[in-house]
Short mmCIF file of C-alpha atoms and ligand atoms in Angstrom, two decimals:
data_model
loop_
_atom_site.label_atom_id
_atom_site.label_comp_id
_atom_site.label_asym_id
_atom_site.label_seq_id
_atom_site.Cartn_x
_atom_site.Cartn_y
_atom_site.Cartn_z
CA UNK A 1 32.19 5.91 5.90
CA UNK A 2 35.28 4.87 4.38
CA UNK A 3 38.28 6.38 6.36
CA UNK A 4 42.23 6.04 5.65
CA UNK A 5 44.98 4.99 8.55
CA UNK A 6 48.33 5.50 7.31
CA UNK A 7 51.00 3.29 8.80
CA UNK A 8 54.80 3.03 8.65
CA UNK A 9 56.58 0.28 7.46
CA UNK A 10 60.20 -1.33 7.94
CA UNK A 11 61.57 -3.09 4.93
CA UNK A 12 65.10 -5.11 4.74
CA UNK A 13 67.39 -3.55 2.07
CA UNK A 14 66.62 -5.90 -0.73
CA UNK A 15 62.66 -5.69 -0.55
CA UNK A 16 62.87 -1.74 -0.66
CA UNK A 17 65.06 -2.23 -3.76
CA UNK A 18 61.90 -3.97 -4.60
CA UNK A 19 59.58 -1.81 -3.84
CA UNK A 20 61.69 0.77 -6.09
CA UNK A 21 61.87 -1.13 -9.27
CA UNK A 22 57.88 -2.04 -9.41
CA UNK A 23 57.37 2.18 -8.98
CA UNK A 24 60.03 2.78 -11.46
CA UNK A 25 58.03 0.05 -13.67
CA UNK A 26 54.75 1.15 -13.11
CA UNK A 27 55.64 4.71 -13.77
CA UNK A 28 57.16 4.00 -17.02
CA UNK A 29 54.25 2.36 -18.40
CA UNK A 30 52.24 5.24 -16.89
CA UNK A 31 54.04 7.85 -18.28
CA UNK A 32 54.73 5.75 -21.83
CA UNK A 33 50.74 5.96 -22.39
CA UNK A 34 50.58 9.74 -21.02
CA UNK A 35 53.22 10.55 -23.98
CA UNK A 36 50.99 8.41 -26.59
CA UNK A 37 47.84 9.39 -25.39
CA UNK A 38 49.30 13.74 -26.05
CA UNK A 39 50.57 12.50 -29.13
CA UNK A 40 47.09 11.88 -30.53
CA UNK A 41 46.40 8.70 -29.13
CA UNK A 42 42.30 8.09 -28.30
CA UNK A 43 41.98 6.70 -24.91
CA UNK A 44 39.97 3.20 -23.86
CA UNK A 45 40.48 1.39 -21.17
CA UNK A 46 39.30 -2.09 -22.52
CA UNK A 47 42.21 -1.82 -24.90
CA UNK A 48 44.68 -0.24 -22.75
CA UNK A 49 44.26 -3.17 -20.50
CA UNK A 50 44.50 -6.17 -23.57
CA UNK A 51 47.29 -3.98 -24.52
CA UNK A 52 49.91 -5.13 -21.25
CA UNK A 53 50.81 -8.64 -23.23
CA UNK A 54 52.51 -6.48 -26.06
CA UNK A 55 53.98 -4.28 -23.45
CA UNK A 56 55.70 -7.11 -21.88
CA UNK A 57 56.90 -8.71 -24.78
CA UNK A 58 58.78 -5.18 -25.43
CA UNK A 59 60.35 -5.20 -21.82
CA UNK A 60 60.08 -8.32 -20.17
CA UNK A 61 61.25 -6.88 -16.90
CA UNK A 62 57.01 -5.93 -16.48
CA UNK A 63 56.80 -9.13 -15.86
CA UNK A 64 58.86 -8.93 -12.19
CA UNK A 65 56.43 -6.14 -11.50
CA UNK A 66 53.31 -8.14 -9.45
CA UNK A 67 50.42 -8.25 -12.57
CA UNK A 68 47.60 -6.22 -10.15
CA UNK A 69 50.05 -3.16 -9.61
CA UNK A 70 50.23 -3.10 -13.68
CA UNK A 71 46.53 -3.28 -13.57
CA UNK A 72 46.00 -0.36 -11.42
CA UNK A 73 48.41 1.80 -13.55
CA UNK A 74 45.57 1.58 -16.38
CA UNK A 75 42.41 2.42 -13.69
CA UNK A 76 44.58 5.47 -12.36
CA UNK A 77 45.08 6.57 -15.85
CA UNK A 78 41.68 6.26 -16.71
CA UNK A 79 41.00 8.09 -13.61
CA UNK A 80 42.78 11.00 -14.96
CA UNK A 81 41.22 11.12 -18.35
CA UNK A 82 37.85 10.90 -16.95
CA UNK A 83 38.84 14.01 -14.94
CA UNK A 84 40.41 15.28 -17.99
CA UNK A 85 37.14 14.90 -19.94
CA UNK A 86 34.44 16.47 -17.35
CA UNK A 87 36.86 19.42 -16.15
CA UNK A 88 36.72 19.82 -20.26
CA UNK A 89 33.08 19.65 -20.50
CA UNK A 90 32.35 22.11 -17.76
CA UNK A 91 34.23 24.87 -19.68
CA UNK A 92 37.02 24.45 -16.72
CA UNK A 93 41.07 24.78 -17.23
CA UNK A 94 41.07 21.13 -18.50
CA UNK A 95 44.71 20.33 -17.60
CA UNK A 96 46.04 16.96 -19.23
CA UNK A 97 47.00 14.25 -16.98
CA UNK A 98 51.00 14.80 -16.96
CA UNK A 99 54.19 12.50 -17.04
CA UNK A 100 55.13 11.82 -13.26
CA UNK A 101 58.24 12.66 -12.27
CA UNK A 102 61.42 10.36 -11.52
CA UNK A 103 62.40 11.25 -8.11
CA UNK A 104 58.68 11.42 -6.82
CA UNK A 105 57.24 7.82 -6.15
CA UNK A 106 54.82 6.28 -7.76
CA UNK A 107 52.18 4.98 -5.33
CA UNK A 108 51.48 1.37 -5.66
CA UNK A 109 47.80 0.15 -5.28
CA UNK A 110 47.21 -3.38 -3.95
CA UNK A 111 44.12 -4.53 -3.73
CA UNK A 112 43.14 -6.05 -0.28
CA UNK A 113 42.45 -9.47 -1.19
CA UNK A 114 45.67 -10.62 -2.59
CA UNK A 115 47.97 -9.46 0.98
CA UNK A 116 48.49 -11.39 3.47
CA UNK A 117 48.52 -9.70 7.04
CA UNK A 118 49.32 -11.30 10.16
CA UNK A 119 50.03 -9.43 13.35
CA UNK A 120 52.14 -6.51 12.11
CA UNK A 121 53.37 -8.44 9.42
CA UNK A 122 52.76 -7.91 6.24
CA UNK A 123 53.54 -9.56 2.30
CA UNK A 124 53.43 -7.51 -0.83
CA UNK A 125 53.71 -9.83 -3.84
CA UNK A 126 56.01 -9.45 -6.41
CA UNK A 127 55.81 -10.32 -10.44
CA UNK A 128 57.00 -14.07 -11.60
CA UNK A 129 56.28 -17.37 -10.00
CA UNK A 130 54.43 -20.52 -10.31
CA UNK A 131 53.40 -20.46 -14.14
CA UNK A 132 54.59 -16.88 -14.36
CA UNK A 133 58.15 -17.58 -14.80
CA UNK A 134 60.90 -16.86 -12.71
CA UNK A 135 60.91 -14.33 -9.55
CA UNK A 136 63.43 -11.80 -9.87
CA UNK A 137 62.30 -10.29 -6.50
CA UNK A 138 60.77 -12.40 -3.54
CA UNK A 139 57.21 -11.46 -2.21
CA UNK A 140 58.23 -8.47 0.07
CA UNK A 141 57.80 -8.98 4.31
CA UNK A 142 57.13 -5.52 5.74
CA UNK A 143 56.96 -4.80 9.35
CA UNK A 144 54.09 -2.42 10.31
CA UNK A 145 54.86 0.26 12.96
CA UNK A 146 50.50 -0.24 14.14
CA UNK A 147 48.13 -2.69 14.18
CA UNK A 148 45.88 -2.14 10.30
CA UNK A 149 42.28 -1.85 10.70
CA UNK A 150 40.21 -4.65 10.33
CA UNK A 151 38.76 -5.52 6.80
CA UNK A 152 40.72 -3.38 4.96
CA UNK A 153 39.72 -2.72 1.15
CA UNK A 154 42.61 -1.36 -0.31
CA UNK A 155 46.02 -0.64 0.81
CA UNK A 156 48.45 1.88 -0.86
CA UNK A 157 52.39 1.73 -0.92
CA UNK A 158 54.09 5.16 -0.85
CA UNK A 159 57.05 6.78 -0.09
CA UNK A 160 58.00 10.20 1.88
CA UNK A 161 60.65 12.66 0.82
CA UNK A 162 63.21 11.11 3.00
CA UNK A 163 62.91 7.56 1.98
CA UNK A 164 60.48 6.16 4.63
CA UNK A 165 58.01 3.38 2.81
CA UNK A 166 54.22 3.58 4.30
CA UNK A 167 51.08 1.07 3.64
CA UNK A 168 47.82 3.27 3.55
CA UNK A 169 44.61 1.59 4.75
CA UNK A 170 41.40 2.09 3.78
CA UNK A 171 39.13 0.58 6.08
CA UNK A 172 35.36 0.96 6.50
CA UNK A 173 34.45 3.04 9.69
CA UNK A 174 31.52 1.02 10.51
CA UNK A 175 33.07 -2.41 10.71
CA UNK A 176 36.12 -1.72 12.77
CA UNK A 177 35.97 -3.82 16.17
CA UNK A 178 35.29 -0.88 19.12
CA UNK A 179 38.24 -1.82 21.92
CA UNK A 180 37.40 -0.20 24.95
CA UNK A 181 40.98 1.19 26.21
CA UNK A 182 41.89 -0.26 29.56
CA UNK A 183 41.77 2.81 32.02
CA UNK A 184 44.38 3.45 33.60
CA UNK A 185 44.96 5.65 36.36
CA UNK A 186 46.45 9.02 36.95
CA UNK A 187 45.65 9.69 33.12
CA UNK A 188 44.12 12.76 31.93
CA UNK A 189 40.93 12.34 31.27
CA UNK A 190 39.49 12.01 28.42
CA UNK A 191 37.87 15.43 26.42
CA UNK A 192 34.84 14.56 25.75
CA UNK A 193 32.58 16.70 23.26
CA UNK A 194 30.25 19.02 24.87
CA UNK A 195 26.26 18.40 24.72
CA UNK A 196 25.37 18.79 21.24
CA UNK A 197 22.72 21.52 20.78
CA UNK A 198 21.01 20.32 17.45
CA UNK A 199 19.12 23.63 16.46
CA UNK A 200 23.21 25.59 17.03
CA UNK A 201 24.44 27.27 14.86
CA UNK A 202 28.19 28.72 14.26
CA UNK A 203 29.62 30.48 11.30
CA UNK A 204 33.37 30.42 10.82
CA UNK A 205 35.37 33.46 8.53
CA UNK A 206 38.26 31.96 7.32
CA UNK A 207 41.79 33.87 7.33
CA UNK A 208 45.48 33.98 6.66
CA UNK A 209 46.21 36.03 10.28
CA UNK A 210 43.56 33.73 12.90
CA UNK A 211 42.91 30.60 10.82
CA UNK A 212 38.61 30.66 11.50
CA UNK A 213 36.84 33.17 13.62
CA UNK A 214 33.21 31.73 14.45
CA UNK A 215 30.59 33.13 15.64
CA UNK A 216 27.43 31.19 17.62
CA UNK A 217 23.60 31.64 17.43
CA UNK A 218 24.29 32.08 21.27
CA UNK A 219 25.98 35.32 20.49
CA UNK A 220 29.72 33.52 21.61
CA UNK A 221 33.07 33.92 19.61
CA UNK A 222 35.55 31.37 18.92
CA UNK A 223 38.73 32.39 17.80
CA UNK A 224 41.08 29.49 16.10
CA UNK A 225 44.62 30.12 15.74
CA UNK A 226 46.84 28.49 12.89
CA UNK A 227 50.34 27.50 13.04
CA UNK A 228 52.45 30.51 13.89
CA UNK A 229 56.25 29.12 13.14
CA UNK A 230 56.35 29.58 9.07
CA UNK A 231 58.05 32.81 9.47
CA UNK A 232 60.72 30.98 11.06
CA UNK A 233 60.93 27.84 9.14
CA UNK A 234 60.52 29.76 5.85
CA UNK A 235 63.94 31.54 7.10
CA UNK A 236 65.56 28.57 7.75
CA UNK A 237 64.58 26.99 4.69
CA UNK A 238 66.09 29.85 2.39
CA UNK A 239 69.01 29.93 4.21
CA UNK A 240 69.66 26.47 3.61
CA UNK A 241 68.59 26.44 0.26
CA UNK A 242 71.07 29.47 -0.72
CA UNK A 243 73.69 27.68 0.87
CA UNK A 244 73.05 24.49 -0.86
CA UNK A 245 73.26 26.20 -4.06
CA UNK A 246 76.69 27.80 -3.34
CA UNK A 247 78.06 24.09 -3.31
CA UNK A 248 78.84 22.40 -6.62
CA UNK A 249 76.30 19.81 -7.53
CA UNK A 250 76.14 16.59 -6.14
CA UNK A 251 79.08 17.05 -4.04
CA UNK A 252 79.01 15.93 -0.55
CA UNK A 253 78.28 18.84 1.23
CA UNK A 254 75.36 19.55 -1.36
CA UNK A 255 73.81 15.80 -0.81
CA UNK A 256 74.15 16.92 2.93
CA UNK A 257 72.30 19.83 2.53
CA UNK A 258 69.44 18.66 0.40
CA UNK A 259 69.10 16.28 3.20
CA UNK A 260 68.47 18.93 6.41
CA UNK A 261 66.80 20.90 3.80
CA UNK A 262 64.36 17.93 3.60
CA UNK A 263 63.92 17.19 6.79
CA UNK A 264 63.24 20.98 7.94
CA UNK A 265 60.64 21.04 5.13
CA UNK A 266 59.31 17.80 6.61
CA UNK A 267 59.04 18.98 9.88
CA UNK A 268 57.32 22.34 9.23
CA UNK A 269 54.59 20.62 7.01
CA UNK A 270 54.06 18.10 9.70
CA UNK A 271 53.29 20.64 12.05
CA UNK A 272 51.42 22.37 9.60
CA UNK A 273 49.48 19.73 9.07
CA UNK A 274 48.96 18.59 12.53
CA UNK A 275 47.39 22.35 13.56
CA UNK A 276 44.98 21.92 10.65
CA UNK A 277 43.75 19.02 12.04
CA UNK A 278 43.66 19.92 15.34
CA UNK A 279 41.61 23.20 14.33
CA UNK A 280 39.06 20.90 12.14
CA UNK A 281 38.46 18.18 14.93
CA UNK A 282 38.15 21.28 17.85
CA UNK A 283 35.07 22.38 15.02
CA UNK A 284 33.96 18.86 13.64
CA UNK A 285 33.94 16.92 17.30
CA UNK A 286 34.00 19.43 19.96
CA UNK A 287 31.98 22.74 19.27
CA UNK A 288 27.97 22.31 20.57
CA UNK A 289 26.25 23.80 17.30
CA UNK A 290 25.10 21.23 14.99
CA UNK A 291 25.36 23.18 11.36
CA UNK A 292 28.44 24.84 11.00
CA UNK A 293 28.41 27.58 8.17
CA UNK A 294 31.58 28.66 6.10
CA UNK A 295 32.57 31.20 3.73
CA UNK A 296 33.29 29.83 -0.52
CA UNK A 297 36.62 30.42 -0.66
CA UNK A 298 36.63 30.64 -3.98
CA UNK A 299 35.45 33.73 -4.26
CA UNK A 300 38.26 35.24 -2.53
CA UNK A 301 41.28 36.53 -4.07
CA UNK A 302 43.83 35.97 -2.15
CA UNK A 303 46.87 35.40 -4.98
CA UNK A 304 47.94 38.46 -6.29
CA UNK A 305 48.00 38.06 -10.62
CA UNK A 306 51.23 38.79 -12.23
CA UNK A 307 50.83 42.21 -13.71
CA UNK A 308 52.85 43.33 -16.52
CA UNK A 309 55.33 45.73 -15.57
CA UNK A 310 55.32 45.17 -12.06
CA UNK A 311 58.29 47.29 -10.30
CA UNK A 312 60.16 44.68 -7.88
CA UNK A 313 58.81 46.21 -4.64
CA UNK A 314 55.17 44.56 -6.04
CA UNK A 315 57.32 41.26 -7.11
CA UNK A 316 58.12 41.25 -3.72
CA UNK A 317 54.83 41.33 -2.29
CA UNK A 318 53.13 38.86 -4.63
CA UNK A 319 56.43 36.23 -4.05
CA UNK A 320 55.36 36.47 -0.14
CA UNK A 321 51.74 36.85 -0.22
CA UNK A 322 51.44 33.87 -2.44
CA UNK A 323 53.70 31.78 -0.62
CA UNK A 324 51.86 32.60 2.30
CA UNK A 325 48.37 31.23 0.38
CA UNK A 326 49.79 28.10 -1.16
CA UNK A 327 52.53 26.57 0.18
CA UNK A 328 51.90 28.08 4.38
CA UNK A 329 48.13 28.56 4.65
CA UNK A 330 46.97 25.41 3.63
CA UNK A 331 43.23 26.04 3.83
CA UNK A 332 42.05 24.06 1.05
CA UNK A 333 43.70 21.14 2.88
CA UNK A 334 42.00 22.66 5.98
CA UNK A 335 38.19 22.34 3.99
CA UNK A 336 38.99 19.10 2.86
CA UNK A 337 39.65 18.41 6.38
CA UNK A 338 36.50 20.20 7.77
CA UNK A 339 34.71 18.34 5.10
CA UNK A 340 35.15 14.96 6.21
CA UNK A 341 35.53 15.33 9.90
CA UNK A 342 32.02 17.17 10.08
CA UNK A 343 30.56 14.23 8.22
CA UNK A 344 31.54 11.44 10.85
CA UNK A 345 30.92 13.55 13.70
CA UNK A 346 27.51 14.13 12.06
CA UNK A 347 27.84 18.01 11.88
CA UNK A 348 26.27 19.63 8.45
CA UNK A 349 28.56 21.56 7.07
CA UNK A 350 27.31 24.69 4.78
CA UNK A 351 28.95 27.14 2.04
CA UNK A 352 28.19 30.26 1.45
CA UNK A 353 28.74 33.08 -0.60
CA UNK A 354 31.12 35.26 1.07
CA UNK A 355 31.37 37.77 -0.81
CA UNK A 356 32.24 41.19 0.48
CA UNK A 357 31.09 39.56 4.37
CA UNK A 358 34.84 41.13 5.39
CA UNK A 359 33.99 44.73 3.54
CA UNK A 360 30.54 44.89 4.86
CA UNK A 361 29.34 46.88 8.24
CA UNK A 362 27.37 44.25 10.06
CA UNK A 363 25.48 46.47 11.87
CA UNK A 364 24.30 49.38 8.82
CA UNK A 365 25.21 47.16 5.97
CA UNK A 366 28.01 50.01 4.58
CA UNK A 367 30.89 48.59 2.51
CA UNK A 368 34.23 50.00 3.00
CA UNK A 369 37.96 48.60 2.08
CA UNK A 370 39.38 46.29 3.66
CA UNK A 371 43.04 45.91 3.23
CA UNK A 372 44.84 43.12 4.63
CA UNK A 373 46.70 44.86 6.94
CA UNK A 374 44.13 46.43 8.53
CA UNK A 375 42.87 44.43 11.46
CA UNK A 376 39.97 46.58 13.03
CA UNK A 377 37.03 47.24 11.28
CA UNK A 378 35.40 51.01 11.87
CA UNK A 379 32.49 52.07 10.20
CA UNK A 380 32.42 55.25 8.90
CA UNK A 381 28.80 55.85 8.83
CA UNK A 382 27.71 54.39 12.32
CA UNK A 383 30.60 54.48 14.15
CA UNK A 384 31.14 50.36 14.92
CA UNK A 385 34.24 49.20 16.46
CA UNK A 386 35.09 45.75 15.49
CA UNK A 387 37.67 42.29 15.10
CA UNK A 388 37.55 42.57 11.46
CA UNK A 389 37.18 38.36 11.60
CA UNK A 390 34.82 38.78 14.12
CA UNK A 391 32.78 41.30 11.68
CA UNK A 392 33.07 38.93 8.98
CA UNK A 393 32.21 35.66 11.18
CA UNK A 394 28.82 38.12 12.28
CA UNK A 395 28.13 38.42 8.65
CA UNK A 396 28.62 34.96 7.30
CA UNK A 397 26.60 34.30 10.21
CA UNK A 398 23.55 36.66 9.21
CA UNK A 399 23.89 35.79 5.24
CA UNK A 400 23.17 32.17 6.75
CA UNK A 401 19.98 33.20 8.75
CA UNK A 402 18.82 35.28 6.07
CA UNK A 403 19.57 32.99 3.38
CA UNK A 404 20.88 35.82 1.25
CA UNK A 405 23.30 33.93 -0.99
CA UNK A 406 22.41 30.34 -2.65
CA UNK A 407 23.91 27.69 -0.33
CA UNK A 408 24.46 24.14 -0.60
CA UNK A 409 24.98 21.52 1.94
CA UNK A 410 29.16 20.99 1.75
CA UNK A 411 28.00 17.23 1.17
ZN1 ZN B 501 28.16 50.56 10.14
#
């Protein structure tokens, strides 16, 4: 399967100057065709692509960008549309591929067989040359932090909020070269997954308070925890942000500000991120039970709706709750994750409906409400004590065997 590696790179002031002016490029002609294409214009891609001659005789700057990057703005645009068009013909919101923004970089796409890579070294061409004209920029030298995969198929140039460039690999799985790490002694040893148990089964409820609760055909519990610190970080965020907007703009101590803010936000995503995949590898690579069932999450609702009137104690709670379930909860990130990870590790992943599995009585099959803030589940009619994850996980679990709701294999 085709995996990703992203890797850091180290670029000399004039090639990230570069780098900057074939985004800025690229996202001009990007955005220049999003604007024509709202204004009425009928999309093809045939002629979109004969149309980059005319383009460049209106700004002949295009033709310092390198001619493969221009080609790929057209193929990421028809991308879009092609979203565009099927979200539109399945009745969903069909949201129009947007202008990109100017301080958000526009990922360049390089195709693999036109970079050179030797050790950690690695050239990114630039526009002009030869019979091209004139180079405005020299091919860029970038030094990679790791050693790329081997037979890479496409490699992606991006930036992160604090100006640090990256190459993205993607690399085919199956080809890569296994090294056998030299051992060394006094090490740790290695974790190795335990003995797979291909007729297991564990079902995971999904939550804002323990990340997954699962629950095994051997009658065991897991219990996952996500990342604890946004409570903290979310603090220290806002109190950086009000600060930052006490100073006048662009003044020094405001460019200062932005920066820690930056980094701080960096740093708690990063961890964020990090306990996500943790949690998804300890399920994908580690657990015994071969099917692993999950809840749809889209039939919960989580995000409180704006409601008309609302007095500002409800504002309140719907600012938090839904900052909680976009910006700190990250389980759609998590799925993706889950997703993917199951599939190498040859795990099959299964949806299922969940709804009601966190009102429901496991035992007697009563439905009572749930609110979020209550963590124990008792049932009124036969008297059952319960985690309310773990009563959920139990549920999921018994939908599963029972085949209750329709399910789908995740893949
Ligand atoms: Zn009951």
């Amino acid at each position: 399967m085709f995996l990703c590696k992203k890797i850091k790179i180290e670029v000399s002031p004039r090639d990230a100057e570069a780098l900057e002016f074939m985004q800025a490029k690229c996202r001009g002609l990007y955005n220049w065709w999003v604007l024509k294409l709202r204004a009425g214009e009928r999309w093809n891609l045939e002629r979109a692509k004969k149309s980059l001659r005319e383009s460049k005789q209106y700004d002949p700057e295009l033709r310092f960008v390198y001619g493969k990057l221009l080609a790929e703005v057209y193929f990421r645009l028809d991308k879009a549309m092609q979203a565009f068009f099927r979200r539109l013909e399945a009745g969903e919101k069909p949201g129009f591929p947007r202008v990109k923004p100017r301080h958000q970089f526009f990922t360049l796409c390089y195709p693999a067989m036109y970079l050179k890579v030797q050790g950690k070294t690695i050239i990114l061409p630039t526009g002009g040359g030869g019979n091209w004209g004139p180079k405005r920029y020299p091919n860029i030298v970038a030094r990679l932090t790791e050693k790329p995969p081997a037979h890479f198929r496409e490699v992606a140039v991006s930036r992160d909020a604090r100006g640090n460039y990256y190459c993205s690999f993607v690399y085919d799985d199956a080809k890569q070269v296994k090294e056998k790490p030299p051992h060394k002694q006094g090490k740790r040893k290695r974790r190795t997954s335990r003995t797979p148990r291909p007729e297991g089964i564990v079902a995971f409820d999904l939550g804002i308070k323990m990340l997954a609760t699962g629950y095994t055909d051997q009658g065991r519990f897991y219990h996952i925890g996500g990342f604890k610190g946004y409570r903290w970080y979310n603090k220290q965020l806002d109190k950086i942000r009000s600060k930052r907007d006490k100073c006048k703009k662009k003044s020094r101590r405001y460019l200062y500000l932005s920066r820690v803010y930056k980094r701080v936000a960096e740093k708690k995503r990063h961890k964020q991120q990090d306990c996500l995949h943790k949690a998804s590898h300890l399920i994908a690579h580690r657990l015994a039970e071969r099917a692993v069932v999950i809840g749809d999450l889209s039939q919960r609702q989580m995000v409180i709706k704006k409601k008309e009137n609302e007095t500002s104690q409800e504002r309140r709670k719907r600012q938090i709750r839904n900052r909680l379930v976009y910006n700190d909860w990250g389980l759609y990130s998590f799925m993706q994750m889950l997703a993917y990870k199951c599939l190498r590790f040859g795990k099959e992943l299964f949806i299922i409906s969940e709804r009601d599995t966190t009102k429901t009585c496991h035992v007697c099959q009563r439905k009572q409400d749930m609110p979020l803030w209550q963590r124990t589940y008792r049932c009124g009619n036969c008297g059952l004590v319960i985690d309310r994850d773990e009563n959920s996980a139990l549920n999921i679990y018994q939908r599963f065997l029972a085949r209750l709701g329709p399910h789908t294999p995740a893949i």
